[in-house]
PDB file of C-alpha atoms in Angstrom:
ATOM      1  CA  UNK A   1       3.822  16.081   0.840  1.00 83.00           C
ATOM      2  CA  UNK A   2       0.099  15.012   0.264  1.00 84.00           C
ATOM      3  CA  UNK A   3       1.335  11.263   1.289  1.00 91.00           C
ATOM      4  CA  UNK A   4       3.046  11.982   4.138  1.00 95.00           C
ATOM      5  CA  UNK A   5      -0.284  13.801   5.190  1.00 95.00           C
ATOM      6  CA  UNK A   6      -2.409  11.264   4.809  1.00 96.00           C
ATOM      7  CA  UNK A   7      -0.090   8.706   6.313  1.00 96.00           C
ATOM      8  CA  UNK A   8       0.753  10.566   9.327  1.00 97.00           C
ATOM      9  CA  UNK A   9      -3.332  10.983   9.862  1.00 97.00           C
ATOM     10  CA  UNK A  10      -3.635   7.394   9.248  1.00 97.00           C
ATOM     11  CA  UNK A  11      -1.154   6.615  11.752  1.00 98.00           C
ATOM     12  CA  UNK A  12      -2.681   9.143  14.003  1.00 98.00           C
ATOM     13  CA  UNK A  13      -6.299   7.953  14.047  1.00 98.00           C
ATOM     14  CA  UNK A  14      -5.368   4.441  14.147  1.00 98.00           C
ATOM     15  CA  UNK A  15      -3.382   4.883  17.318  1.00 98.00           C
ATOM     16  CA  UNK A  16      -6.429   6.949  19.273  1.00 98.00           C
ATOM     17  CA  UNK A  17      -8.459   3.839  17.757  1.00 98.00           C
ATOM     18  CA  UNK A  18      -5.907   1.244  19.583  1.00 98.00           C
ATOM     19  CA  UNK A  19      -5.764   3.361  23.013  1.00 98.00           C
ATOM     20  CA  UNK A  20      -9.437   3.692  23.130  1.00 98.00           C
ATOM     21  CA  UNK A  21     -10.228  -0.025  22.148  1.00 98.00           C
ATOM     22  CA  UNK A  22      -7.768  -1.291  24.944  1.00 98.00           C
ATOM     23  CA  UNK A  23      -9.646   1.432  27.049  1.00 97.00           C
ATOM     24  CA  UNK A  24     -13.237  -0.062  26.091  1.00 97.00           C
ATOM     25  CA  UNK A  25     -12.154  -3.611  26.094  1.00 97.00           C
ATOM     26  CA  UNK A  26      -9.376  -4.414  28.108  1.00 97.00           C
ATOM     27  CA  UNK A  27      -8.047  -1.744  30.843  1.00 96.00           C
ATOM     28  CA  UNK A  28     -11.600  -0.966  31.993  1.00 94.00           C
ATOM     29  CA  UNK A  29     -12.282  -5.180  32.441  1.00 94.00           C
ATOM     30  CA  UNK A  30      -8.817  -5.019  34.352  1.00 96.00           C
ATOM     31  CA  UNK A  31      -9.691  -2.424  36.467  1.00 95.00           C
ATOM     32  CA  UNK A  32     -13.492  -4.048  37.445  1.00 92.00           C
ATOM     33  CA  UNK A  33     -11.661  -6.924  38.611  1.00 95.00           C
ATOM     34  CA  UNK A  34      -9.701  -5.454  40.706  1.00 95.00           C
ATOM     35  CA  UNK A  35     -10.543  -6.171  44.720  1.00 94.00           C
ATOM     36  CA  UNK A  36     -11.802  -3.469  47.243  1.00 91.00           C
ATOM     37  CA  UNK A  37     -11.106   0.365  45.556  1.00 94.00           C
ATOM     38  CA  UNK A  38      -8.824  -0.680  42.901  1.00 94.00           C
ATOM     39  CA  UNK A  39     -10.895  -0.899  40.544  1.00 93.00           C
ATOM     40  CA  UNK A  40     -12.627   2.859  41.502  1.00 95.00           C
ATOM     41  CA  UNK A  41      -9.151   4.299  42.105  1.00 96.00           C
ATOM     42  CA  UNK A  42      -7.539   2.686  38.751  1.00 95.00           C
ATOM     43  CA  UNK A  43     -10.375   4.579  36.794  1.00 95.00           C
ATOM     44  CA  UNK A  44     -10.464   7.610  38.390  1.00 96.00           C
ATOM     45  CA  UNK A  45      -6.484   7.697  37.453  1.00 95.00           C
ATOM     46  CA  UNK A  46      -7.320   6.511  34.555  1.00 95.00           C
ATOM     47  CA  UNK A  47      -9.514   9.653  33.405  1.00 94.00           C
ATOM     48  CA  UNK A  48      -7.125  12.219  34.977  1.00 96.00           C
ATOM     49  CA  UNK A  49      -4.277  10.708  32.739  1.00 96.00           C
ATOM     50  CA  UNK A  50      -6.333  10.081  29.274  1.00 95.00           C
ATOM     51  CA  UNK A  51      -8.753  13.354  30.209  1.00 93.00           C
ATOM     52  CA  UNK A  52      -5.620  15.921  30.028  1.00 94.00           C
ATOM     53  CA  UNK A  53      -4.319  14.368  26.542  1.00 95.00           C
ATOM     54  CA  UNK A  54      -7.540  12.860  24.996  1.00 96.00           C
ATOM     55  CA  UNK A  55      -9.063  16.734  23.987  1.00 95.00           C
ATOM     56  CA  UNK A  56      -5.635  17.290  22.098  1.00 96.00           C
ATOM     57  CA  UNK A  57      -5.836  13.899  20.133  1.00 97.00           C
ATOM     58  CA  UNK A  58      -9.233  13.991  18.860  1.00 97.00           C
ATOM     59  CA  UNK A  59      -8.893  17.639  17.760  1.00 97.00           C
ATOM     60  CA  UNK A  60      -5.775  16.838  16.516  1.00 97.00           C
ATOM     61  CA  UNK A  61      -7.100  13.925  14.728  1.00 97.00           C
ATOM     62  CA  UNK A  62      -9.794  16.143  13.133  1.00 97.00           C
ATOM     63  CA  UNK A  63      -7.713  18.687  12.092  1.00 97.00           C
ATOM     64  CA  UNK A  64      -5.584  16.410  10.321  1.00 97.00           C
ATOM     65  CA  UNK A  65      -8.439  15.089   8.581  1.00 97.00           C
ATOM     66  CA  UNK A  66      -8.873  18.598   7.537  1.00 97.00           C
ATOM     67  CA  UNK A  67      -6.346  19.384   6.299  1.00 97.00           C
ATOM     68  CA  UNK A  68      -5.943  16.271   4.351  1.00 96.00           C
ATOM     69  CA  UNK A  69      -9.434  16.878   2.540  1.00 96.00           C
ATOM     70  CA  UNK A  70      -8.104  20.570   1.516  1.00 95.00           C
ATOM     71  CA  UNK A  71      -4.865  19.638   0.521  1.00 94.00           C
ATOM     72  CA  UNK A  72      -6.456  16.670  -1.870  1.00 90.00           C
ATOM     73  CA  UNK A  73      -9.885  18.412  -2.768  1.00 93.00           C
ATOM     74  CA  UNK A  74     -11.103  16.701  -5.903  1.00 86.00           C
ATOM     75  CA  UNK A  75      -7.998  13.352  -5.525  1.00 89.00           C
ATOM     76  CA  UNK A  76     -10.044   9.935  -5.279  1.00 88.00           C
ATOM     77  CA  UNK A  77     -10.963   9.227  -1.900  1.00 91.00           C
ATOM     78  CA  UNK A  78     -11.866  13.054  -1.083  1.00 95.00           C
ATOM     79  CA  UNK A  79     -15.621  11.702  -0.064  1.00 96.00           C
ATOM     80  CA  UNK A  80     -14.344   8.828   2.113  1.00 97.00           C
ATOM     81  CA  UNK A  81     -11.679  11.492   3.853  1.00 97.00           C
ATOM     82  CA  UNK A  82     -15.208  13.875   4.245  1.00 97.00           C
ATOM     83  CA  UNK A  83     -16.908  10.918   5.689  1.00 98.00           C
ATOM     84  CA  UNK A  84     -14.323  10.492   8.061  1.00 98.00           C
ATOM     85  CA  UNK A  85     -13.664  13.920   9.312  1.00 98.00           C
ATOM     86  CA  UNK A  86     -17.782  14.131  10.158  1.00 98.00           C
ATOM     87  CA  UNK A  87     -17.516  10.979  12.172  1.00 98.00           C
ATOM     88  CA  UNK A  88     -14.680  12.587  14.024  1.00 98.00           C
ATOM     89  CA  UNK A  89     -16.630  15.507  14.709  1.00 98.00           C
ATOM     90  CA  UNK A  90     -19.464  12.981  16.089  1.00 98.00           C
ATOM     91  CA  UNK A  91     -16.765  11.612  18.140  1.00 98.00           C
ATOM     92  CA  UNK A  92     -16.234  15.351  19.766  1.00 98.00           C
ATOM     93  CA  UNK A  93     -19.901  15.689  19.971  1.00 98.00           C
ATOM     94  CA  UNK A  94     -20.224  12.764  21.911  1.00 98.00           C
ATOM     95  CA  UNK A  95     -17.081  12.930  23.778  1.00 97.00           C
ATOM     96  CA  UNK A  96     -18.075  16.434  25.192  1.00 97.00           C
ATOM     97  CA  UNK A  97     -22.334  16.379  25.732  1.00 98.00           C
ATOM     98  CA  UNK A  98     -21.434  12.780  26.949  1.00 98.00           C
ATOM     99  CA  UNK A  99     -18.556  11.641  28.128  1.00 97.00           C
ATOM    100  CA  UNK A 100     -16.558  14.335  29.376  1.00 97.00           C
ATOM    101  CA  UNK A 101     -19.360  15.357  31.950  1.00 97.00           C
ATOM    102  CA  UNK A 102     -19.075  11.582  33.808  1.00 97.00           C
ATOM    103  CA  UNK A 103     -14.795  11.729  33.122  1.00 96.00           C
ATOM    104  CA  UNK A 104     -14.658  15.057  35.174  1.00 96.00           C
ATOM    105  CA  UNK A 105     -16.831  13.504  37.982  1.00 96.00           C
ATOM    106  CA  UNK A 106     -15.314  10.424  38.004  1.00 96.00           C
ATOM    107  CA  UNK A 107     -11.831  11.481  38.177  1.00 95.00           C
ATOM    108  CA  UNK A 108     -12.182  13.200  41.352  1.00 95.00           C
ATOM    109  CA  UNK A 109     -14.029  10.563  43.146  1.00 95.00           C
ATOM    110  CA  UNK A 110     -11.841   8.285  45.727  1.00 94.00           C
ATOM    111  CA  UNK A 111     -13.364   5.687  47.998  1.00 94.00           C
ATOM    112  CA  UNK A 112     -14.144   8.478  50.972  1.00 95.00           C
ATOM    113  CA  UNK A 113     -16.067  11.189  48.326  1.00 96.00           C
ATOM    114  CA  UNK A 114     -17.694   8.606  45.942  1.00 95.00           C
ATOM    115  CA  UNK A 115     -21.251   8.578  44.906  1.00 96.00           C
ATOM    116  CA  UNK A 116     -23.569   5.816  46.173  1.00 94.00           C
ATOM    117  CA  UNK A 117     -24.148   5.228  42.308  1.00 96.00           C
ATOM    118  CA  UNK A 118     -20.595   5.759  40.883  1.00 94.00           C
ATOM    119  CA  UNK A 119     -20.707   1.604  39.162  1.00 93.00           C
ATOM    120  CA  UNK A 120     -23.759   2.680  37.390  1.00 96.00           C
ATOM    121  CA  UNK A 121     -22.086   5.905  35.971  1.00 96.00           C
ATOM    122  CA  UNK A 122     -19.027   3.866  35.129  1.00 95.00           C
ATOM    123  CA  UNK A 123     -21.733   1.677  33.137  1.00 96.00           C
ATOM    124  CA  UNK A 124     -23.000   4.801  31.310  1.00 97.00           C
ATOM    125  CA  UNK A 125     -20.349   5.838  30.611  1.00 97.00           C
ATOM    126  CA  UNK A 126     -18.627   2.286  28.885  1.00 97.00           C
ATOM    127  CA  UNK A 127     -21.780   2.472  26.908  1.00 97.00           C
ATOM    128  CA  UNK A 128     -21.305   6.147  25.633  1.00 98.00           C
ATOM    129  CA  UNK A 129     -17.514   4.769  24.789  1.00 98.00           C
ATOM    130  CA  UNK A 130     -17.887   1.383  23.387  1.00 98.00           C
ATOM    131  CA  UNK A 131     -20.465   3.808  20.687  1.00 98.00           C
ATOM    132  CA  UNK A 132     -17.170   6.409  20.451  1.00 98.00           C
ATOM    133  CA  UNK A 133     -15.396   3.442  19.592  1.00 98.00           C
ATOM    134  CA  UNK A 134     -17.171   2.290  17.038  1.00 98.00           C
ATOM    135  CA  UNK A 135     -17.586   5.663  15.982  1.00 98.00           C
ATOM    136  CA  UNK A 136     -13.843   6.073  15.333  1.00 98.00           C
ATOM    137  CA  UNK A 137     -13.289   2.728  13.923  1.00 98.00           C
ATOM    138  CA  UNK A 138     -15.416   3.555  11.288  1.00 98.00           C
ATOM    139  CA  UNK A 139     -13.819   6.530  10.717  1.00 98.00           C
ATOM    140  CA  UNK A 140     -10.284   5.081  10.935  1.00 98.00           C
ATOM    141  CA  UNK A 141     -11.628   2.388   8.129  1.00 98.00           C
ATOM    142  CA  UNK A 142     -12.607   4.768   5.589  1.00 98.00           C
ATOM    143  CA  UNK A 143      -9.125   6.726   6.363  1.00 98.00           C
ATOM    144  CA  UNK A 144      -7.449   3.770   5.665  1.00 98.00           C
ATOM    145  CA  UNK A 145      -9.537   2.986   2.670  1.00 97.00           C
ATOM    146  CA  UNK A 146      -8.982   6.447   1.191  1.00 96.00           C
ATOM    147  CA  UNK A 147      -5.393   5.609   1.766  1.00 91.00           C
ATOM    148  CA  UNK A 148      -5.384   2.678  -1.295  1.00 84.00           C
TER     149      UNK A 148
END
């Protein structure tokens, strides 16, 4: 049962890892590129879709992590499954004091309502994520590590 735990964690993680990674390095790129409001408009959609299921993942993700640490308290690999779970929780941290507040503006703005600055919050906010990212990286490494 353990295995299957820590697997389905892994597996977990790792995915949030892949959709935020495309997110940092690949949809946002797409959607800058984009002529006129595309780019504006493909965000803003962007952040209502990944803003409603995002919250769920990363506390899911957390939990998991857990759960995993009680289940195997004292098994080899306990402190790297620890390690993780605390960069998770910096991933919350930073998801809510920083990203969250520029998602929720951001996902309401459309080419009639939007700031004067909106590119430069965009900016701030890739730079808040690309950190998350590397944030959860790490933490899906030492998952995956704890794993062998």
């Amino acid at each position: 049962m353990l295995t299957a735990l820590e697997v389905v964690t892994t597996v977990i993680v790792g995915m949030m890892v892949g959709v935020e990674f495309s997110v940092a390095f690949f949809l946002n790129r797409i959607f800058n590129a984009l002529p006129e409001d595309g780019g504006q408009l493909g965000r803003a959609h962007g952040g209502r879709i990944l803003g409603a299921v995002m919250p769920f993942w990363y506390i899911g993700s957390l939990v998991l992590a857990g759960v995993w640490t009680a289940a195997g308290w004292g098994d080899d690999g306990t402190g790297l499954v620890v390690t993780a779970g605390a960069l998770l929780i910096v991933s919350v941290l930073m998801s809510v004091l920083l990203l969250v507040p520029i998602n929720n503006r951001g996902k309401t703005w459309t080419p009639e309502n939007r700031p004067a600055d909106w590119k430069q919050q965009m900016d701030r906010w890739d730079r808040f994520h690309y950190g998350r990212v590397a944030v959860i990286t790490a933490a899906f490494a030492l998952l995956v590590t704890a794993l062998a």
